Short mmCIF file of C-alpha atoms and ligand atoms in Angstrom, two decimals:
data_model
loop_
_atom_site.label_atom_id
_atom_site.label_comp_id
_atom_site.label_asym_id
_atom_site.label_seq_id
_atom_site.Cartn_x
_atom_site.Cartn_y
_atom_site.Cartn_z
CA UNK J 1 58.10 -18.61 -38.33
CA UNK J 2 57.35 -22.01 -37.02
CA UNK J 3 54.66 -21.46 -34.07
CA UNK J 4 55.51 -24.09 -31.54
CA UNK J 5 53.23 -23.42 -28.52
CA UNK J 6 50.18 -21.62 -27.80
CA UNK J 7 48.93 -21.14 -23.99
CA UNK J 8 45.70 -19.20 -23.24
CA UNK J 9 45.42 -17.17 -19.73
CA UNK J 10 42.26 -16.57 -17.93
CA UNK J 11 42.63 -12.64 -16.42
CA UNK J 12 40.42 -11.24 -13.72
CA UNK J 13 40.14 -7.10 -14.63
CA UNK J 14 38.43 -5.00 -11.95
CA UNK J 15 36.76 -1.94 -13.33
CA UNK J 16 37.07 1.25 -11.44
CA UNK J 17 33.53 2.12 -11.90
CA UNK J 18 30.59 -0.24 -12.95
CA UNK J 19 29.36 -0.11 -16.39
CA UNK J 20 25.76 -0.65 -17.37
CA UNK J 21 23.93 -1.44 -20.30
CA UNK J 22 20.81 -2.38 -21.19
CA UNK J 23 21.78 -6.05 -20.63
CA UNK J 24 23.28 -5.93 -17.05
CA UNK J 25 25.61 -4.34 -15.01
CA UNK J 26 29.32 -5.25 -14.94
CA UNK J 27 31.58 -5.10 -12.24
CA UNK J 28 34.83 -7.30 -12.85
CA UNK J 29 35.34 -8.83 -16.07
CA UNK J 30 37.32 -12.06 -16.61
CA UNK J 31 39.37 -11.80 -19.83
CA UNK J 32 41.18 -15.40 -21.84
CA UNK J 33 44.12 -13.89 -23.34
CA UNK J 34 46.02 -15.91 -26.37
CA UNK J 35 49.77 -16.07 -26.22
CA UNK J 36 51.75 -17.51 -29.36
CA UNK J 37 55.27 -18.60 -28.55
CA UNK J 38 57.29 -19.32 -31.90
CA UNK J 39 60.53 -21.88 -32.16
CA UNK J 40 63.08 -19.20 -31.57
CA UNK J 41 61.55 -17.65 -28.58
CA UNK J 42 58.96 -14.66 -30.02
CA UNK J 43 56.13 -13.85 -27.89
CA UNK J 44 52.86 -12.71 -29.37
CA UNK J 45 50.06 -11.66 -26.99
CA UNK J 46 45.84 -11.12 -28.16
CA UNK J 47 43.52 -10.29 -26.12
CA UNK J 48 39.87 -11.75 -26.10
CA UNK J 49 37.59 -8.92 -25.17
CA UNK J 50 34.67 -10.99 -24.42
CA UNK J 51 31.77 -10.91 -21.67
CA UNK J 52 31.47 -12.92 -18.34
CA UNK J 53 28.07 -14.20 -19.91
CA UNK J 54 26.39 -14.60 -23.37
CA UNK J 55 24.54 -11.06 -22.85
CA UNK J 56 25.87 -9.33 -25.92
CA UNK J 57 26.62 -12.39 -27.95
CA UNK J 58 26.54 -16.05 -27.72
CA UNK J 59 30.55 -16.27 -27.42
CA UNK J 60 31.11 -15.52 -23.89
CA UNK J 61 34.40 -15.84 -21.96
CA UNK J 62 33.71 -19.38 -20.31
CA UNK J 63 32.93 -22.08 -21.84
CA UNK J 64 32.53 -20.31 -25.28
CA UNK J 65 35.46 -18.91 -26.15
CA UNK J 66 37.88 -21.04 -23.85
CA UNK J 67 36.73 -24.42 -24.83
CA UNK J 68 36.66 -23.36 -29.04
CA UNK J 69 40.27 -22.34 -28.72
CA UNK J 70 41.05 -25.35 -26.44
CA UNK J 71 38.85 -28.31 -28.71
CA UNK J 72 39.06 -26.78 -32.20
CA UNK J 73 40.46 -23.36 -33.33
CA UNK J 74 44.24 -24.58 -32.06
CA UNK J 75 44.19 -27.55 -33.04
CA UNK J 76 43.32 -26.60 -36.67
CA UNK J 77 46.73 -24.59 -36.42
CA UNK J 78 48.58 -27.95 -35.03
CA UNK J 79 47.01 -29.95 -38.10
CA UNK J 80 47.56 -27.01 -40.77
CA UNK J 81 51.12 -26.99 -39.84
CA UNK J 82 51.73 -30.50 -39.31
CA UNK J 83 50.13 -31.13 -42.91
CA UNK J 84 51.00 -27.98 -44.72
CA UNK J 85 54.13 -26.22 -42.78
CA UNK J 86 54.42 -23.27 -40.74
CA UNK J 87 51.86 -21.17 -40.01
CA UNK J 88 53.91 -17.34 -41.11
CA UNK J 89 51.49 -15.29 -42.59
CA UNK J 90 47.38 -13.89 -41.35
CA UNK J 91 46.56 -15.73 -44.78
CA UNK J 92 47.95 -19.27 -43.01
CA UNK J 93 46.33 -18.76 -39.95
CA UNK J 94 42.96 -17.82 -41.36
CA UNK J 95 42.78 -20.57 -43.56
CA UNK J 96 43.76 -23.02 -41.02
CA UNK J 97 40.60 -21.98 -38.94
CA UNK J 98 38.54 -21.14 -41.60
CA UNK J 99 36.52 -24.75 -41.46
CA UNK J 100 35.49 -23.10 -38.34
CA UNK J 101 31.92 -21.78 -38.54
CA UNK J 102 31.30 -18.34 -36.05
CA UNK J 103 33.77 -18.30 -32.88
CA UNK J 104 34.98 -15.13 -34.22
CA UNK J 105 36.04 -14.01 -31.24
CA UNK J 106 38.16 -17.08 -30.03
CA UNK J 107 39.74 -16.83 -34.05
CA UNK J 108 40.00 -12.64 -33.03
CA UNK J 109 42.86 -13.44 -29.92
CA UNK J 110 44.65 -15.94 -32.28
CA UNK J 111 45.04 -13.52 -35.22
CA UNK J 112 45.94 -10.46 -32.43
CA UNK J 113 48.73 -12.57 -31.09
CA UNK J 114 50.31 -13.54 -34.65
CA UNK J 115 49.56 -9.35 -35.31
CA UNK J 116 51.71 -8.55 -32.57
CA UNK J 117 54.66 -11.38 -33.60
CA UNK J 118 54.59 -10.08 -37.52
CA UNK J 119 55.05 -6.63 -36.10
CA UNK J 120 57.81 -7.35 -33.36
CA UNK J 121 59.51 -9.46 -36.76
CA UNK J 122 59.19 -6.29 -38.76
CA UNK J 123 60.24 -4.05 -36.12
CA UNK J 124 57.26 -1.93 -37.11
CA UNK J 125 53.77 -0.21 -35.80
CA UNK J 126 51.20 -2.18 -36.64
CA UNK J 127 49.78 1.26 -37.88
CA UNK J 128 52.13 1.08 -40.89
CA UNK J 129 51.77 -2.52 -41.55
CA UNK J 130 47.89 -1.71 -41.51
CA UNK J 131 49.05 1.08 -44.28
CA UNK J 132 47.49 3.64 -41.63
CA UNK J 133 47.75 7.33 -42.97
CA UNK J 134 47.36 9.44 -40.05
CA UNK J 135 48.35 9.12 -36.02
CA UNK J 136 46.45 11.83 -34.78
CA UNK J 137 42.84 11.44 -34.48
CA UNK J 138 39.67 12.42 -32.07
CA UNK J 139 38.27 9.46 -30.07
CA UNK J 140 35.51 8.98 -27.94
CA UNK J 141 33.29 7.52 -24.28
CA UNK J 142 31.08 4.93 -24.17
CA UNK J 143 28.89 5.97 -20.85
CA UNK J 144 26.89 3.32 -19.05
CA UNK J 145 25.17 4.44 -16.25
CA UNK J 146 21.80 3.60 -14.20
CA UNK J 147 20.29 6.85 -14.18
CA UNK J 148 20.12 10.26 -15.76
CA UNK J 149 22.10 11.56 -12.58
CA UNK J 150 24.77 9.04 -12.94
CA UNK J 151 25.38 9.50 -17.11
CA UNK J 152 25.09 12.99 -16.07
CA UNK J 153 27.75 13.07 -14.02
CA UNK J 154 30.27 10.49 -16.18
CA UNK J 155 29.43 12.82 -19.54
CA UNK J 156 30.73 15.66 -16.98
CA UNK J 157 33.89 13.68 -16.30
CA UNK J 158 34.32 12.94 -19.99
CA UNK J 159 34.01 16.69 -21.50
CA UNK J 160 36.25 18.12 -18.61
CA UNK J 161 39.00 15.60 -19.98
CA UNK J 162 37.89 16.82 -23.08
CA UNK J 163 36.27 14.72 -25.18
CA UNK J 164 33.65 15.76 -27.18
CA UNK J 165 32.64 12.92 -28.41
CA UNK J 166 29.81 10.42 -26.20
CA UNK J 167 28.08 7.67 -26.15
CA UNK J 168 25.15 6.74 -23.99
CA UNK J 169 23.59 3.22 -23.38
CA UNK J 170 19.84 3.34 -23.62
CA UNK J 171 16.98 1.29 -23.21
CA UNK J 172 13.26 0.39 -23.26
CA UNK J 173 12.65 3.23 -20.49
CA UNK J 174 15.50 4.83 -20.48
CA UNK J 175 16.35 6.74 -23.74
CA UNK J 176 14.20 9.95 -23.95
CA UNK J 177 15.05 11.14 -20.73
CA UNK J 178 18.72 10.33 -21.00
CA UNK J 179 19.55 11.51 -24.13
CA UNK J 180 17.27 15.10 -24.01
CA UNK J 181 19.25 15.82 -20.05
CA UNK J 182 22.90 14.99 -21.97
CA UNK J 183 21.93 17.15 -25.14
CA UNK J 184 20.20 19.76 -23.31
CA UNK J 185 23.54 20.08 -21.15
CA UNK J 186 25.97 19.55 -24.61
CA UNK J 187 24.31 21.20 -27.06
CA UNK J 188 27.28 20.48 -29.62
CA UNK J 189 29.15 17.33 -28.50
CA UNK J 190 28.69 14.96 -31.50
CA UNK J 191 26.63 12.70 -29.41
CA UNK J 192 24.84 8.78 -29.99
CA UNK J 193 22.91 6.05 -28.53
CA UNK J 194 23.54 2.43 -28.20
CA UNK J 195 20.47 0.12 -27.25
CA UNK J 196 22.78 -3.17 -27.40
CA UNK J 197 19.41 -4.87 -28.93
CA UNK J 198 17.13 -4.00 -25.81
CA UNK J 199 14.21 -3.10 -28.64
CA UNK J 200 11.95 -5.08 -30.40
CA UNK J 201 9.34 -4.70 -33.19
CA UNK J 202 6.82 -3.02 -31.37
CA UNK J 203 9.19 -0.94 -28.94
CA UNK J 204 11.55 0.15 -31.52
CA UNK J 205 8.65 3.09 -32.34
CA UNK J 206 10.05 4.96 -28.86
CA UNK J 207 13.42 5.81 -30.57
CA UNK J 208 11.36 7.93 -33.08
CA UNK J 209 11.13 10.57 -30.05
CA UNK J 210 15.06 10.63 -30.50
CA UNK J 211 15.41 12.29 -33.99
CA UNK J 212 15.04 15.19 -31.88
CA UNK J 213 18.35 15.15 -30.55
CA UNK J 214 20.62 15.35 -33.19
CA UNK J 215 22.37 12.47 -32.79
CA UNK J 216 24.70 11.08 -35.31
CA UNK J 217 23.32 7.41 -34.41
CA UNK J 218 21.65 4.92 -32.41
CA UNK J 219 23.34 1.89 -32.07
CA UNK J 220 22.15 -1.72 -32.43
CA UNK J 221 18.45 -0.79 -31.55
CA UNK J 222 16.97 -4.47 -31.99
CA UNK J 223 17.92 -8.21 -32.22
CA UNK J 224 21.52 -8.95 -31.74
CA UNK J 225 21.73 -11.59 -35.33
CA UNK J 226 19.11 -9.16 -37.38
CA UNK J 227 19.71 -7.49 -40.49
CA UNK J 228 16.54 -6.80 -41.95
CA UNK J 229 14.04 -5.42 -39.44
CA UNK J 230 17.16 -3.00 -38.89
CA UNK J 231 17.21 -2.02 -42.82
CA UNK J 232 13.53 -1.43 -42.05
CA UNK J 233 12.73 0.73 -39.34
CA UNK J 234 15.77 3.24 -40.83
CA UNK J 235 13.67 3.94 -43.16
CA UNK J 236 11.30 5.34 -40.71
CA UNK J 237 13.85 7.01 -38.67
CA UNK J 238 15.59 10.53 -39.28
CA UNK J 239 18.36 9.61 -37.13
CA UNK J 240 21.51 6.65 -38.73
CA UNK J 241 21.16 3.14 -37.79
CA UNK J 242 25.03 1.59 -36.74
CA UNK J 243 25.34 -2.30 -36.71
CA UNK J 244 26.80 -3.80 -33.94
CA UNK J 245 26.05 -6.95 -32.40
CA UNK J 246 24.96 -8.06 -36.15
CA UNK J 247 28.12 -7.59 -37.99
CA UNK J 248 30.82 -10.86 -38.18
CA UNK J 249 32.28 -10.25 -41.36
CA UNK J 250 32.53 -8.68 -44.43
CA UNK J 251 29.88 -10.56 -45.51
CA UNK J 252 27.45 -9.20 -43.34
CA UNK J 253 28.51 -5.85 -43.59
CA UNK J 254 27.44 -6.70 -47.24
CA UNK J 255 24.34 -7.66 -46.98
CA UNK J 256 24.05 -4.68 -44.93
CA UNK J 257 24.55 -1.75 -47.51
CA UNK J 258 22.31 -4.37 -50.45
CA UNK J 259 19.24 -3.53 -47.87
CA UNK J 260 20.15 0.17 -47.34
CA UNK J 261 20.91 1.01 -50.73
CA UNK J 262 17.97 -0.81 -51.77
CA UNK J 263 15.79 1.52 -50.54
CA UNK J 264 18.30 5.01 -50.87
CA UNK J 265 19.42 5.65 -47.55
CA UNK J 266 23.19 4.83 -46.97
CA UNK J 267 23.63 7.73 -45.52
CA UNK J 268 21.78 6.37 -42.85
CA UNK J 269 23.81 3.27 -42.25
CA UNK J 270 27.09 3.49 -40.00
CA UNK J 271 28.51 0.40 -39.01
CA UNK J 272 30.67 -0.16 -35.35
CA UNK J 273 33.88 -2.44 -36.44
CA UNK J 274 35.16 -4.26 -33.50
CA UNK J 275 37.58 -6.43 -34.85
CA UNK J 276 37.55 -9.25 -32.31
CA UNK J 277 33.92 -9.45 -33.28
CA UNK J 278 34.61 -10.09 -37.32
CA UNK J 279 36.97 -12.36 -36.32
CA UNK J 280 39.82 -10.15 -36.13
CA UNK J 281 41.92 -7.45 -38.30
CA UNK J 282 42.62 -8.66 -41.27
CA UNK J 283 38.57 -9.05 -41.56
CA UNK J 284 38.25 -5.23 -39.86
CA UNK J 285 40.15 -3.59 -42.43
CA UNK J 286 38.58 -5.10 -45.42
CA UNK J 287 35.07 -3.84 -43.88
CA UNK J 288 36.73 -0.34 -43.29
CA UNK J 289 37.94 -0.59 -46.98
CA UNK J 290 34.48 -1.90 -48.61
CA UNK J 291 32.41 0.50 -46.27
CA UNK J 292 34.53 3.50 -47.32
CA UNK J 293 34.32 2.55 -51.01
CA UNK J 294 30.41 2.52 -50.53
CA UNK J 295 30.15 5.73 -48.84
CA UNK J 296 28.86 4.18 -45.65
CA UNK J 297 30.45 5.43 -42.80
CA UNK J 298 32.32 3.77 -39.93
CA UNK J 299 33.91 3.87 -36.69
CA UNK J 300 36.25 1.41 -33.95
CA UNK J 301 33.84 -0.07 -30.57
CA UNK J 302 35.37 -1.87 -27.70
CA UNK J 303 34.24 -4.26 -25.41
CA UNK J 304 35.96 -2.75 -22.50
CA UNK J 305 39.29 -3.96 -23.61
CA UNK J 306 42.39 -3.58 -21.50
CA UNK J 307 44.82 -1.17 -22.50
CA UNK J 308 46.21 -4.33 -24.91
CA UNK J 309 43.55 -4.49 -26.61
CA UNK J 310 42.68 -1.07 -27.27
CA UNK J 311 46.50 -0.55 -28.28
CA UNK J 312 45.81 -2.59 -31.06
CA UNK J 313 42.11 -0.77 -31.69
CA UNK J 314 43.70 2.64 -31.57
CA UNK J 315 46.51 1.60 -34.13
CA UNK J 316 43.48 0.46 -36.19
CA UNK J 317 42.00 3.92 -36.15
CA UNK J 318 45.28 4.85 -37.96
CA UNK J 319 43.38 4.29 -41.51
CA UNK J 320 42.10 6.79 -43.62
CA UNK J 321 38.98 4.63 -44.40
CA UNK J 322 37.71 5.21 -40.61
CA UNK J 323 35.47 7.96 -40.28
CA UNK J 324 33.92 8.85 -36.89
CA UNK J 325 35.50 8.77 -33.50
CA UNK J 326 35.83 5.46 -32.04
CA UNK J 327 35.03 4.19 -28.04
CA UNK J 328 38.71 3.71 -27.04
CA UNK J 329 38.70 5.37 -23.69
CA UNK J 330 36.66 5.46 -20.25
CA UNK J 331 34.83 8.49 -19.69
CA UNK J 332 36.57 9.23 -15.89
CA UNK J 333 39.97 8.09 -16.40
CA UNK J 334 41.37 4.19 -16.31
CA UNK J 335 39.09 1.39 -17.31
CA UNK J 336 40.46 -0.90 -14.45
CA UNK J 337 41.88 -0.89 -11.12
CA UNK J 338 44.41 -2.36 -12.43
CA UNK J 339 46.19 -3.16 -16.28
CA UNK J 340 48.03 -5.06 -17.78
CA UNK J 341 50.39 -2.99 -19.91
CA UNK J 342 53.20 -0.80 -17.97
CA UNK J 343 51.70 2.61 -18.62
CA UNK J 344 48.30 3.73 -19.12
CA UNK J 345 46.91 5.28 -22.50
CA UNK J 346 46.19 8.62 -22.64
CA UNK J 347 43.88 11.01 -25.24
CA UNK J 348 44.47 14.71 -24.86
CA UNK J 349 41.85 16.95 -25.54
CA UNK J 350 39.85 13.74 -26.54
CA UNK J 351 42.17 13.37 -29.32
CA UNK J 352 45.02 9.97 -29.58
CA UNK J 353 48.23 10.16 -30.94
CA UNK J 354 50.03 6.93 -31.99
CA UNK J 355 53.80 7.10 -31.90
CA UNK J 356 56.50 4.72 -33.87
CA UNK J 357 56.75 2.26 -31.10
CA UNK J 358 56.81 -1.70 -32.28
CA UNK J 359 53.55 -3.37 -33.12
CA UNK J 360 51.10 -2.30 -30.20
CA UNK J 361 53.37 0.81 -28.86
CA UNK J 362 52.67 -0.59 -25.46
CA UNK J 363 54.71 -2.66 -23.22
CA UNK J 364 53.03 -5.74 -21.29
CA UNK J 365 53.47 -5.73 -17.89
CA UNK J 366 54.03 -9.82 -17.08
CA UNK J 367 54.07 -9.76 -13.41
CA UNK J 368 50.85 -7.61 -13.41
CA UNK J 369 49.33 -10.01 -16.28
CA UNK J 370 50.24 -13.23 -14.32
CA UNK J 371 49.15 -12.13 -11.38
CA UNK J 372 45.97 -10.79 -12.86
CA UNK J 373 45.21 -14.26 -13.64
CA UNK J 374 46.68 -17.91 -14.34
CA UNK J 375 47.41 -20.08 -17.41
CA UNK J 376 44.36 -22.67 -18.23
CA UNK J 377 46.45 -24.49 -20.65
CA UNK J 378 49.39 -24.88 -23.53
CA UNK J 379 49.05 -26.83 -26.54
CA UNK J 380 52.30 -27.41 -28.15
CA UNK J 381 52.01 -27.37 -32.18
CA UNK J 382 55.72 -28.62 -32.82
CA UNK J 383 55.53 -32.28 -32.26
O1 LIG Q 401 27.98 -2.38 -27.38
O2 LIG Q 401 29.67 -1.18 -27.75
C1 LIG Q 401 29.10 -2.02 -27.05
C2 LIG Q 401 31.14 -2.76 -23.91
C3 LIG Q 401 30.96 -4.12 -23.82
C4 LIG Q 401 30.16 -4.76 -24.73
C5 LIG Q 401 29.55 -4.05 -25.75
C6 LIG Q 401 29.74 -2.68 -25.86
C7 LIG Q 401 30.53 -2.02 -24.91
C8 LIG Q 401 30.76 -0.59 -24.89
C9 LIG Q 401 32.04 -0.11 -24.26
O3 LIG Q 401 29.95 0.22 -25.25
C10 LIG Q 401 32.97 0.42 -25.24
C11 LIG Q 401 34.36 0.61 -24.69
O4 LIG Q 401 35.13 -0.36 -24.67
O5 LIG Q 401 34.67 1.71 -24.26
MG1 LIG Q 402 27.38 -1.43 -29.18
#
């Protein structure tokens, strides 16, 4: 499978309601999407679920992620198989980009889009090439809203779909008040907290007020690249620490379980696998794998991903190894105005059910994804 062109599209999604977390309010998202075109004519498509700015992480849509692909991570692929042939297998591709320090996410959209062309090749699910085990599964919300009134309202919207399963952004502020109005009003969804790193070492002492709440876990309460001071204050918390913004790899995810087993509390550790943020799936399922082996337990975020991307999150969810319910779908329907895949993904009851289709088991909608956005620029690799 000789890759002969790679082209990377800049999309413009409009979500239907704003989301808000503790490090601004989003209305429209702009999206670089990687599309692999082999010799004979294959098509595979990744998305890159980054941010409009380096809020979350450093690696934001544009420059970040745009000019990496564009100056280094497809090049590596034109040199690899110029020097070494083509570039068939996740193994290839990782170790033609592995020189590469960080730019997970740019690496992520590369490794989809090969994903997606393996599994179109093998006329297969990428649940089964993942060696998923089961296609039925509960999944979950992620609610940002301003005010009580608003998450209020969105939670409402989620449970009368029926999910039981939420998520609420919090911050320095805004986390007692939030989370005591959703439990008081849920008293048995499984319910958690994300703080996307709005905390620091003095504020931190406000989430103690949470263990109240039976919550299964607050989410990334301090610096987005820490390890450590996170290890630390778990020990001083009732309620499970999940790593989010601080997990790229395996390797952190590592480190990670040393700190908490160190001092006896991985049962308190849960970490949040994104794969676009560990680089991408290969990556995500050897966390899943090592995490399950240690008894820590783990789930599937998003990053407001089109229905692409969380295609290829949801067939993730597929493995055994994955314990809690992931953030796959928007609490009142549709993430965006408008999509790019032909129809919509839908959770009964809050629970997904992935079918047999090939690779994703959606359909891309090209005129909707071109005119979404335009193409910033091809690199042919077969010169
Ligand atoms: O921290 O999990 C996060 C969205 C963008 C960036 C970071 C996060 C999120 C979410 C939304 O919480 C999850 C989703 O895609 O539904
Ligand atoms: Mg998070």
């Amino acid at each position: 499978m000789l890759l002969a062109e790679v082209s990377v599209h800049l999309l413009s999604l409009q979500l239907r309601a704003p989301f808000t977390t503790s490090f601004g309010t989003y209305h429209t998202l702009s999206r670089p999407f990687v599309v692999l075109r082999t010799a004979d004519g294959a098509t595979g498509v990744g998305e890159i679920p980054t941010l409009i700015d380096p809020a979350y992480k450093a690696e934001c849509d544009t420059p970040a992620v745009v000019t990496s692909l564009r100056e280094f991570v497809v090049p590596s692929l034109d040199r690899f198989q110029a020097e070494q042939g083509p570039i068939a297998t996740i193994e290839a591709l990782r170790a033609s980009y592995a020189w590469i320090k960080g730019e997970v996410f740019a690496k992520s959209g590369v490794e989809a889009a090969l994903w997606d062309l393996i599994a179109q090749r093998a006329g297969a699910p990428l649940w089964r090439l993942w060696g998923g085990e089961r296609t039925t599964f509960p999944v979950g919300v992620s609610i940002g809203g301003k005010t009580v009134e608003q998450v209020l309202a969105l939670a409402g919207q989620a449970v009368d779909q029926g999910y039981r399963r939420l998520k609420i952004k919090i911050w320095p502020g805004f986390d007692r008040a939030v989370i005591e109005a959703v439990r008081r009003r849920y008293p048995d969804i499984l319910l958690q907290a994300d703080a996307n790193s709005a905390y620091d070492r003095a504020s931190w002492q406000a989430l103690k007020a949470l263990d109240d709440f039976n919550l299964l876990l607050i989410e990334q309460p301090l610096y987005d690249d820490d390890i450590v001071f996170h290890a630390e204050i778990a020990r001083q918390l009732q309620t499970p620490i999940c790593l989010d913004e601080s997990i790229h790899s395996l390797r952190d995810t590592e480190a990670a379980v040393h700190l908490w087993r160190r001092q006896g509390a991985l049962d308190r550790l849960i970490i949040n696998i994104k794969p676009p943020r560990v680089s991408g799936f290969a990556e995500a399922i050897a966390i899943a794998n090592y995490c399950h082996e240690a008894g820590v337990r783990t789930w599937i975020g998003g990053m407001l991903d089109s229905a692409w991307g969380k295609a290829f999150n949801l067939n993730l969810n597929s493995l055994a190894a994955i314990d809690l319910p992931g953030d796959h779908f928007s609490p009142g329907g549709a993430y965006f105005e408008e999509d790019v895949v032909t129809a919509p993904l839908v959770a009964h009851d809050g629970t997904f059910t992935l079918g047999d289709g090939i690779s994703t088991g959606v359909t891309l909608d090209w005129d909707r994804f071109h005119r979404l956005g335009e193409k910033l620029f091809t690199i042919r690799l077969d010169r």
